[in-house]
Short mmCIF file of C-alpha atoms in Angstrom, two decimals:
data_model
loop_
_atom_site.label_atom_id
_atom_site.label_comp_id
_atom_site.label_asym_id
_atom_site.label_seq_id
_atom_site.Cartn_x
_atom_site.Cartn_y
_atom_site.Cartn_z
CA UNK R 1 -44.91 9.68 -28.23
CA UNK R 2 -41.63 9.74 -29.54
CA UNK R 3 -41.66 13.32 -30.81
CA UNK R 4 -42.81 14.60 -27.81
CA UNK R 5 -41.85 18.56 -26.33
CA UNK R 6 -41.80 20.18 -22.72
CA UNK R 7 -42.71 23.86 -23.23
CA UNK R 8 -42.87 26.28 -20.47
CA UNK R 9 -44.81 29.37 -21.14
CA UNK R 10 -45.32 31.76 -18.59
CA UNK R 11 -46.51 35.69 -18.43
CA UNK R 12 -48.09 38.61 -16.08
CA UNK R 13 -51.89 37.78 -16.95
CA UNK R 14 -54.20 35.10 -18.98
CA UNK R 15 -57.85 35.07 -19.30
CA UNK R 16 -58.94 31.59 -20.29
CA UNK R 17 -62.58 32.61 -20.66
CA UNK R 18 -65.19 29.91 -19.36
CA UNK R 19 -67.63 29.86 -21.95
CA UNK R 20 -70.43 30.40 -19.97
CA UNK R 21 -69.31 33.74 -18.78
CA UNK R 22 -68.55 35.65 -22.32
CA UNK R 23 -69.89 39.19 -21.60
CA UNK R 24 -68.06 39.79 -18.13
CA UNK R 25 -65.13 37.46 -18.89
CA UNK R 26 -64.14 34.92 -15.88
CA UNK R 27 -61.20 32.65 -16.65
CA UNK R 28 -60.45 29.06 -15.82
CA UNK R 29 -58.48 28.26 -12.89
CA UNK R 30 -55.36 27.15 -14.96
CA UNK R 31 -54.61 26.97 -19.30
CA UNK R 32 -57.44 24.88 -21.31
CA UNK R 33 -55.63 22.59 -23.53
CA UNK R 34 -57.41 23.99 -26.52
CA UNK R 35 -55.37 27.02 -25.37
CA UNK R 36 -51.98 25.11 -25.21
CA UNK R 37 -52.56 23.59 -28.65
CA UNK R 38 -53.29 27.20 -29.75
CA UNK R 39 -49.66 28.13 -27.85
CA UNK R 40 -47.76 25.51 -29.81
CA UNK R 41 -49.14 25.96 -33.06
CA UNK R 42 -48.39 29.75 -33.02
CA UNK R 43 -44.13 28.21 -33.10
CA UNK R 44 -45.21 26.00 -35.35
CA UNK R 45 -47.23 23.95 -37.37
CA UNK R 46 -48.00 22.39 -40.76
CA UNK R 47 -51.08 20.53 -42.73
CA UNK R 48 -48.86 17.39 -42.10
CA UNK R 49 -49.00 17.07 -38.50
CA UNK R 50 -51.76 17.43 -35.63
CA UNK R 51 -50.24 18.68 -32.21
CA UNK R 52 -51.85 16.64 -29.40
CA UNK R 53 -51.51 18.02 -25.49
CA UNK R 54 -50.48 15.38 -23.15
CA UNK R 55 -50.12 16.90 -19.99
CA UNK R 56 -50.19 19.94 -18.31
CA UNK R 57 -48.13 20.83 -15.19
CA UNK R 58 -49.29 24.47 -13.02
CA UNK R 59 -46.02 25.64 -11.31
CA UNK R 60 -47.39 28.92 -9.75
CA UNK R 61 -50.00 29.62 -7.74
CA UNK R 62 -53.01 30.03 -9.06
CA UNK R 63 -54.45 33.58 -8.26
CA UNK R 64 -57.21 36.01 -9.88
CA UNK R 65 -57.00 39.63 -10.13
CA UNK R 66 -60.08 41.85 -11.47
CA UNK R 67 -59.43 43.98 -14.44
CA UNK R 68 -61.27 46.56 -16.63
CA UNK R 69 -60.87 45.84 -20.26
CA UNK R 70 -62.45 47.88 -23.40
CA UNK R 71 -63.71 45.62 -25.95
CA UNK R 72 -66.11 46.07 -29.01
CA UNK R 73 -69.13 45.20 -28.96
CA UNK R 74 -69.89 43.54 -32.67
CA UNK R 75 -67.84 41.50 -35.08
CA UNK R 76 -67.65 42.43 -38.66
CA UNK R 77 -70.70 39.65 -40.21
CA UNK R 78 -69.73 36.49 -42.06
CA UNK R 79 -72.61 37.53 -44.61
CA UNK R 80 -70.32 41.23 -45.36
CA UNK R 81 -67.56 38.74 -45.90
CA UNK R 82 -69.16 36.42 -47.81
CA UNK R 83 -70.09 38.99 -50.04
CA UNK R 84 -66.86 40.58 -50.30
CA UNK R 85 -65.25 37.36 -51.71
CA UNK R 86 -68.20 37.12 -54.18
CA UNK R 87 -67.03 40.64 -55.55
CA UNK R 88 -69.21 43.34 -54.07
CA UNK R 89 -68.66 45.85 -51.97
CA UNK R 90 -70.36 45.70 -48.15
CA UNK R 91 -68.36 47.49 -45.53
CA UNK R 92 -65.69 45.59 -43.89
CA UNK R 93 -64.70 47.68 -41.23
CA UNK R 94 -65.58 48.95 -37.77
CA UNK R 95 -65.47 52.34 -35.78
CA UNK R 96 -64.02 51.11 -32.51
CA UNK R 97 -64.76 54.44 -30.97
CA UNK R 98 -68.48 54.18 -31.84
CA UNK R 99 -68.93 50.59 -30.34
CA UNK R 100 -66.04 50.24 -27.25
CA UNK R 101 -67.51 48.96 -24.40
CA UNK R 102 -65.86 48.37 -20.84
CA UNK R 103 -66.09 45.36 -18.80
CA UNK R 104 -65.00 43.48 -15.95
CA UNK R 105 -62.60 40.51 -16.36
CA UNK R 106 -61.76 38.21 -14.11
CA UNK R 107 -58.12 36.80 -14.94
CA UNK R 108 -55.17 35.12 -13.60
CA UNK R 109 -52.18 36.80 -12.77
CA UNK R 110 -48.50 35.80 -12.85
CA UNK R 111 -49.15 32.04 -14.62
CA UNK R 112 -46.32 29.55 -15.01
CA UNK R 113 -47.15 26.21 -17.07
CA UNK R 114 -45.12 23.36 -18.45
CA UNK R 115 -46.90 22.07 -21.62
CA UNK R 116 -45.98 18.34 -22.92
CA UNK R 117 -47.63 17.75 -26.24
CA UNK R 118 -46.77 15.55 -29.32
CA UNK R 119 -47.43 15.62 -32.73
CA UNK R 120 -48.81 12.85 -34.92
CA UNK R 121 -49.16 12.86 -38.79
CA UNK R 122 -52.32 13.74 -40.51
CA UNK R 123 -53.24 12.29 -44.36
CA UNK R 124 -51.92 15.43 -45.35
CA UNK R 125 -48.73 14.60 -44.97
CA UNK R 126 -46.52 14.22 -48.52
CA UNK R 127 -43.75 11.96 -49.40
CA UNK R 128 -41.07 14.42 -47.56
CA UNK R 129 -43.36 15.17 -44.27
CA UNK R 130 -41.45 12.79 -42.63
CA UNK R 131 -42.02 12.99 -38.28
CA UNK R 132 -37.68 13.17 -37.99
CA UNK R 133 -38.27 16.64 -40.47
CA UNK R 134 -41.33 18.23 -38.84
CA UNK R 135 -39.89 17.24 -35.17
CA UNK R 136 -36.43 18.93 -35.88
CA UNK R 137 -38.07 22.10 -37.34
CA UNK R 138 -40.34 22.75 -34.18
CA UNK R 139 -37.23 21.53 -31.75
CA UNK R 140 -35.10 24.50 -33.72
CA UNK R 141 -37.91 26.85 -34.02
CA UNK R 142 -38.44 26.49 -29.64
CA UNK R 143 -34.91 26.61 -28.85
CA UNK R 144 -34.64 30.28 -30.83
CA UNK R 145 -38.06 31.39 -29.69
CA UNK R 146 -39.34 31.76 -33.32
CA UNK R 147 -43.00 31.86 -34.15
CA UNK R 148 -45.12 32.77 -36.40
CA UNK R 149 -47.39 34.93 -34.70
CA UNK R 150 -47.06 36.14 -30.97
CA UNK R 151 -48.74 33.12 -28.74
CA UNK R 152 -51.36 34.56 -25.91
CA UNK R 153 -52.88 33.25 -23.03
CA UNK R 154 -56.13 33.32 -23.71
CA UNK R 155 -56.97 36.87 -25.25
CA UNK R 156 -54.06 38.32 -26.86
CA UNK R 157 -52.98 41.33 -24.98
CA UNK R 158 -52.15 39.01 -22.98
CA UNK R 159 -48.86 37.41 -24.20
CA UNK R 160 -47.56 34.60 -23.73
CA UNK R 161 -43.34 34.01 -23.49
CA UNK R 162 -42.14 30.12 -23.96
CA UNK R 163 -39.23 28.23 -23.77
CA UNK R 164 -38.47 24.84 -24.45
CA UNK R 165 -37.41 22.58 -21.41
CA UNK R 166 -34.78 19.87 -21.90
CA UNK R 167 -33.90 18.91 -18.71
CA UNK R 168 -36.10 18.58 -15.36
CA UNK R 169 -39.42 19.90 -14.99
CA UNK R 170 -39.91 22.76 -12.39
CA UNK R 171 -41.63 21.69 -9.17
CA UNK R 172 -45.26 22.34 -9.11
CA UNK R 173 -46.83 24.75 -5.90
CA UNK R 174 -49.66 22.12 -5.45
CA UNK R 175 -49.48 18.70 -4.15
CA UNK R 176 -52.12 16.55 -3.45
CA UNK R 177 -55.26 15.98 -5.86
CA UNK R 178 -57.64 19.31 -6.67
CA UNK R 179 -60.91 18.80 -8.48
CA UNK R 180 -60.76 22.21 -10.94
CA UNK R 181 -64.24 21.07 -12.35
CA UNK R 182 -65.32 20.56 -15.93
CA UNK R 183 -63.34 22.55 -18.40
CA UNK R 184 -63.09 23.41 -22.46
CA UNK R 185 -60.75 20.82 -23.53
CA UNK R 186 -61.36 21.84 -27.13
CA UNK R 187 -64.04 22.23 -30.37
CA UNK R 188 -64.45 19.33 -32.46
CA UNK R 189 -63.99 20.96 -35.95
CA UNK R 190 -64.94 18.20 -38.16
CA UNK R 191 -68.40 17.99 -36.33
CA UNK R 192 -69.62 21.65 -36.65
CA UNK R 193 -67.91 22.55 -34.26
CA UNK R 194 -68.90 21.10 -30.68
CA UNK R 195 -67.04 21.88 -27.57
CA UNK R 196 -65.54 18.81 -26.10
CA UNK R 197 -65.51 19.43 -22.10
CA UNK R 198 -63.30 17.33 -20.03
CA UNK R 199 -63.16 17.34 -15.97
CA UNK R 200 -60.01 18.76 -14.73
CA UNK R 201 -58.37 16.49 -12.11
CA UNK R 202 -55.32 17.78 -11.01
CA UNK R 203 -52.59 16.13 -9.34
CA UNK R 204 -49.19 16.69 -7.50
CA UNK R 205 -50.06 19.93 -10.08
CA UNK R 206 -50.04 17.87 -13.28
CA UNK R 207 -53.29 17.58 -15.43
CA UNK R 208 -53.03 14.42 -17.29
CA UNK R 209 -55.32 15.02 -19.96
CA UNK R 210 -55.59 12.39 -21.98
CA UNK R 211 -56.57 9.74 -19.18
CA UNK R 212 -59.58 12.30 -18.05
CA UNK R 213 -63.27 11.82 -18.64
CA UNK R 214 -64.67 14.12 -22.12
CA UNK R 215 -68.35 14.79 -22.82
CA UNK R 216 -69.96 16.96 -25.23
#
């Protein structure tokens, strides 16, 4: 916990889509922290280390807006890419004009969170991944707003902007405890992929994940 970060990331709309509701897209009341591990790792990451979210404080208010968003309807098949890296030639692209489709979304508008997350070290760390190296490159790369790809809430029109917070938190909206329900906390990779769910308790408007109930 001693290479821990407060990030703020904030932005007009996010769309945390509850997994249930995939075809006319309803988001969570506030940022999964699958989502804010997704956030951090777009500034920065490496083999070496593992981000873990520790907390997650909702500053605004949480409101929903309705939306109308054109999507596609198909994905290009993992069998086409398959057999593209074994050397043939299926087609690996898509007509978006032949299969856009428009549907209603459910998202929240004007959201304003304070991430804290630490890293720990994976076995894939070498002899110079040391957690003083890996801790000053993120702190650098979150002071200058660098990242490697644009972080999103949720869906990625939806941008997200961060910056790193090294003095007091901003006050949260909400006091008092809120039950949000059971929520994506994130997919268990190493077990073909299982969603880990986790029931949201938040309070004084700080989600303390890691001392929350998980089921699968």
């Amino acid at each position: 916990m001693g290479y821990g970060f407060k990030l703020k990331v904030f932005g007009d709309y996010a769309c945390f889509t509850r997994p249930e509701m995939k075809v006319e897209r309803v988001s969570y009341d506030v940022i999964t922290p699958s989502a804010a591990r997704g956030i951090i790792e777009a500034i920065y990451w490496k083999p070496a280390i593992k981000w873990v979210i520790d907390k997650i404080h909702v500053i605004n208010e949480i409101r929903f807006t309705n939306v109308r968003r054109n999507e596609v309807s198909q994905k290009i098949s993992d069998t086409n890419v398959k057999k593209a890296m074994n050397g043939n030639n299926p087609e690996l692209f898509q007509v978006a004009s032949e299969i856009r489709q428009q549907r209603a979304a459910l998202v929240l508008k004007d959201v304003q969170y304070v991430i804290e997350a630490h890293f720990e070290m994976t076995n894939q760390a070498g002899p110079g991944d040391t957690p003083a190296k890996h801790y000053n490159v993120a702190l650098r790369r979150m002071r200058k707003g660098q990242c490697y790809h644009q972080p999103c809430l949720g869906t990625r029109e939806f941008a997200a902007n961060f910056e790193l917070i090294e003095n007091e938190i901003p006050t949260s909206i909400y006091s008092g405890e809120m039950d949000l329900g059971w929520m994506l906390w994130d997919i268990d990779f190493e077990n073909d992929m299982t969603p880990i769910f986790y029931r949201a308790i938040m309070k004084d408007g700080i989600i303390d994940v890691n001392n929350l109930l998980k089921a699968r």
